[in-house]
CSV table of C-alpha atoms in Angstrom, one decimal:
chain,number,residue,atom,x,y,z
K,1,MET,CA,-68.7,-35.9,36.2
K,2,ILE,CA,-69.2,-38.2,33.3
K,3,LEU,CA,-72.7,-39.7,33.1
K,4,ARG,CA,-73.0,-43.0,31.3
K,5,SER,CA,-75.9,-45.3,30.7
K,6,GLY,CA,-76.3,-48.4,28.7
K,7,PRO,CA,-75.0,-51.9,29.2
K,8,GLN,CA,-72.8,-52.3,32.3
K,9,SER,CA,-70.3,-54.3,30.3
K,10,ASP,CA,-69.7,-51.4,28.0
K,11,PHE,CA,-69.2,-49.1,30.9
K,12,GLU,CA,-66.7,-51.5,32.6
K,13,ALA,CA,-64.8,-51.9,29.3
K,14,HIS,CA,-64.1,-48.2,29.1
K,15,LYS,CA,-64.1,-47.3,32.8
K,16,SER,CA,-60.4,-46.6,33.1
K,17,THR,CA,-60.5,-44.2,30.2
K,18,LEU,CA,-63.6,-42.5,31.6
K,19,ASP,CA,-62.0,-42.2,35.1
K,20,ALA,CA,-59.0,-40.5,33.5
K,21,LEU,CA,-61.3,-37.8,32.2
K,22,GLY,CA,-63.3,-37.3,35.4
K,23,THR,CA,-65.6,-39.1,37.8
K,24,ALA,CA,-67.6,-41.6,35.8
K,25,ALA,CA,-71.0,-42.8,36.9
K,26,HIS,CA,-73.0,-45.7,35.4
K,27,LEU,CA,-76.6,-44.9,35.8
K,28,GLY,CA,-78.3,-48.0,34.5
K,29,ALA,CA,-78.9,-50.1,31.4
K,30,ASP,CA,-81.5,-47.7,29.8
K,31,HIS,CA,-79.5,-45.6,27.3
K,32,GLY,CA,-81.7,-42.5,28.0
K,33,LEU,CA,-80.9,-42.3,31.7
K,34,ALA,CA,-77.7,-40.3,31.3
K,35,SER,CA,-79.6,-37.7,29.4
K,36,LEU,CA,-82.4,-37.5,32.0
K,37,TYR,CA,-79.9,-37.2,34.8
K,38,ASP,CA,-78.2,-34.5,32.8
K,39,VAL,CA,-81.5,-32.5,32.8
K,40,ALA,CA,-82.4,-33.4,36.4
K,41,GLY,CA,-79.1,-31.9,37.7
K,42,PRO,CA,-79.8,-28.4,36.4
K,43,ALA,CA,-83.4,-28.7,37.7
K,44,MET,CA,-82.0,-29.1,41.2
K,45,MET,CA,-79.3,-26.5,40.7
K,46,TRP,CA,-81.6,-23.8,39.4
K,47,SER,CA,-84.1,-24.5,42.1
K,48,VAL,CA,-81.5,-24.1,44.9
K,49,LEU,CA,-80.0,-21.0,43.2
K,50,ASN,CA,-83.4,-19.4,42.7
K,51,ALA,CA,-84.4,-20.0,46.3
K,52,TRP,CA,-81.1,-18.4,47.4
K,53,LEU,CA,-81.8,-15.4,45.1
K,54,GLN,CA,-85.3,-15.0,46.6
K,55,GLY,CA,-83.9,-15.0,50.1
K,56,THR,CA,-81.0,-12.7,49.0
K,57,ALA,CA,-83.5,-10.2,47.4
K,58,LEU,CA,-85.6,-10.2,50.6
K,59,LEU,CA,-82.6,-9.6,52.8
K,60,ARG,CA,-81.2,-6.9,50.6
K,61,THR,CA,-84.3,-4.8,51.4
K,62,ALA,CA,-82.9,-4.7,55.0
K,63,GLY,CA,-79.4,-3.9,53.9
K,64,VAL,CA,-78.0,-7.4,54.3
K,65,ASP,CA,-75.6,-8.2,51.5
K,66,ALA,CA,-75.4,-11.6,49.6
K,67,ALA,CA,-72.0,-12.5,51.1
K,68,THR,CA,-73.5,-12.2,54.6
K,69,TYR,CA,-76.5,-14.3,53.8
K,70,ALA,CA,-74.5,-17.0,51.8
K,71,PRO,CA,-73.1,-19.0,54.9
K,72,PHE,CA,-76.6,-19.0,56.5
K,73,ALA,CA,-78.1,-20.2,53.2
K,74,GLN,CA,-75.5,-22.9,52.9
K,75,GLN,CA,-76.5,-24.2,56.3
K,76,ILE,CA,-80.1,-24.3,55.3
K,77,ALA,CA,-79.3,-26.1,52.0
K,78,THR,CA,-77.2,-28.7,53.8
K,79,ALA,CA,-80.0,-29.3,56.3
K,80,VAL,CA,-82.6,-29.7,53.5
K,81,ALA,CA,-80.3,-32.0,51.5
K,82,GLU,CA,-80.2,-34.3,54.6
K,83,TRP,CA,-84.0,-34.8,54.2
K,84,LEU,CA,-83.7,-36.1,50.7
K,85,PRO,CA,-83.1,-39.8,51.5
K,86,GLY,CA,-86.1,-40.0,53.8
K,87,TYR,CA,-88.2,-38.0,51.4
K,88,ALA,CA,-87.1,-40.4,48.6
K,89,LYS,CA,-88.3,-43.3,50.7
K,90,GLN,CA,-91.7,-41.6,51.0
K,91,ILE,CA,-91.9,-41.0,47.2
K,92,ASP,CA,-90.8,-44.5,46.3
K,93,SER,CA,-93.3,-46.1,48.7
K,94,GLY,CA,-96.1,-43.7,47.9
K,95,SER,CA,-96.7,-43.0,51.6
K,96,PHE,CA,-96.4,-39.4,52.8
K,97,ARG,CA,-97.1,-39.6,56.5
K,98,ALA,CA,-96.4,-36.2,58.0
K,99,GLU,CA,-93.4,-36.8,60.3
K,100,VAL,CA,-92.2,-33.2,60.4
K,101,SER,CA,-95.0,-31.0,59.2
K,102,ALA,CA,-98.1,-31.3,57.1
K,103,LEU,CA,-98.4,-29.7,53.7
K,104,GLU,CA,-101.1,-27.4,55.1
K,105,THR,CA,-98.6,-26.0,57.5
K,106,ASP,CA,-96.0,-25.5,54.7
K,107,ALA,CA,-98.6,-23.8,52.6
K,108,ARG,CA,-99.2,-21.2,55.5
K,109,ALA,CA,-95.4,-20.6,55.6
K,110,MET,CA,-95.5,-20.2,51.8
K,111,ALA,CA,-98.3,-17.6,52.1
K,112,HIS,CA,-96.1,-15.7,54.7
K,113,LEU,CA,-93.2,-15.7,52.3
K,114,ILE,CA,-95.4,-14.3,49.5
K,115,GLU,CA,-96.8,-11.7,51.8
K,116,GLU,CA,-93.4,-10.6,53.1
K,117,SER,CA,-92.0,-10.5,49.6
K,118,GLU,CA,-94.8,-8.4,48.3
K,119,ALA,CA,-94.6,-6.1,51.4
K,120,VAL,CA,-91.0,-5.2,50.7
K,121,GLY,CA,-91.4,-5.0,46.9
K,122,VAL,CA,-89.6,-8.3,46.0
K,123,ASN,CA,-90.9,-10.4,43.1
K,124,ALA,CA,-93.1,-13.2,44.5
K,125,GLU,CA,-93.7,-15.2,41.3
K,126,LEU,CA,-91.6,-18.2,42.4
K,127,PRO,CA,-93.2,-18.7,45.8
K,128,ARG,CA,-96.7,-18.1,44.3
K,129,LEU,CA,-96.0,-20.9,41.8
K,130,ILE,CA,-94.9,-23.4,44.5
K,131,LYS,CA,-97.9,-22.4,46.7
K,132,ALA,CA,-100.3,-22.9,43.8
K,133,MET,CA,-98.9,-26.5,43.5
K,134,ALA,CA,-99.3,-27.0,47.2
K,135,ASP,CA,-102.9,-25.6,47.1
K,136,ARG,CA,-103.8,-28.1,44.3
K,137,ALA,CA,-102.4,-30.9,46.4
K,138,ILE,CA,-104.3,-29.8,49.4
K,139,THR,CA,-107.5,-29.5,47.4
K,140,ALA,CA,-106.9,-33.0,46.2
K,141,GLY,CA,-106.9,-34.2,49.8
K,142,HIS,CA,-103.2,-34.2,50.6
K,143,GLY,CA,-103.0,-31.3,53.1
K,144,GLY,CA,-102.3,-33.6,56.1
K,145,GLU,CA,-99.4,-35.3,54.3
K,146,GLN,CA,-95.7,-34.4,54.2
K,147,TYR,CA,-94.1,-32.1,51.6
K,148,PRO,CA,-92.9,-34.8,49.2
K,149,VAL,CA,-96.5,-35.5,48.3
K,150,LEU,CA,-96.0,-32.6,45.9
K,151,ILE,CA,-94.3,-35.2,43.6
K,152,GLU,CA,-97.8,-35.9,42.4
K,153,GLU,CA,-98.1,-32.2,41.2
K,154,PHE,CA,-94.6,-32.3,39.6
K,155,GLY,CA,-95.5,-35.5,37.8
K,156,LYS,CA,-98.5,-33.9,36.1
K,157,PRO,CA,-98.2,-32.1,32.8
K,158,ARG,CA,-99.6,-28.6,32.8
K,159,ASN,CA,-101.1,-26.9,29.9
K,160,GLY,CA,-100.3,-23.2,29.2
């Protein structure tokens, strides 16, 4: 994939050359957008892979190999990916009405993941980080809203 930002006319003038090299995508007039998309892609990739590794580590403690877990994980990832357009609407509108579950419910499930990880000797740093973000959002009064309300936490710089 070739990410391109800047004037649409520049993109159109070179589209045939770009298409010969791969799938070209024009992302907008702002020259910096291609760079931001380039960074946002690995953020998504590593988050998905790290979640899969967390689940794989848990299942390995019960003798389940990664190859056995992979198709199940693919189904979960596909289902979650289907939520993204609806979650995007919530983020863009700033309205996070709980349609599926409230963040407070998700936080309880996060606590369970942490407890189970620790009980079987699996590193729980990643789920603890996500739960800490959820806890801050809940403390700020967003516990009854849906998971995408965490965009507020992701949008805040953290010191240290």
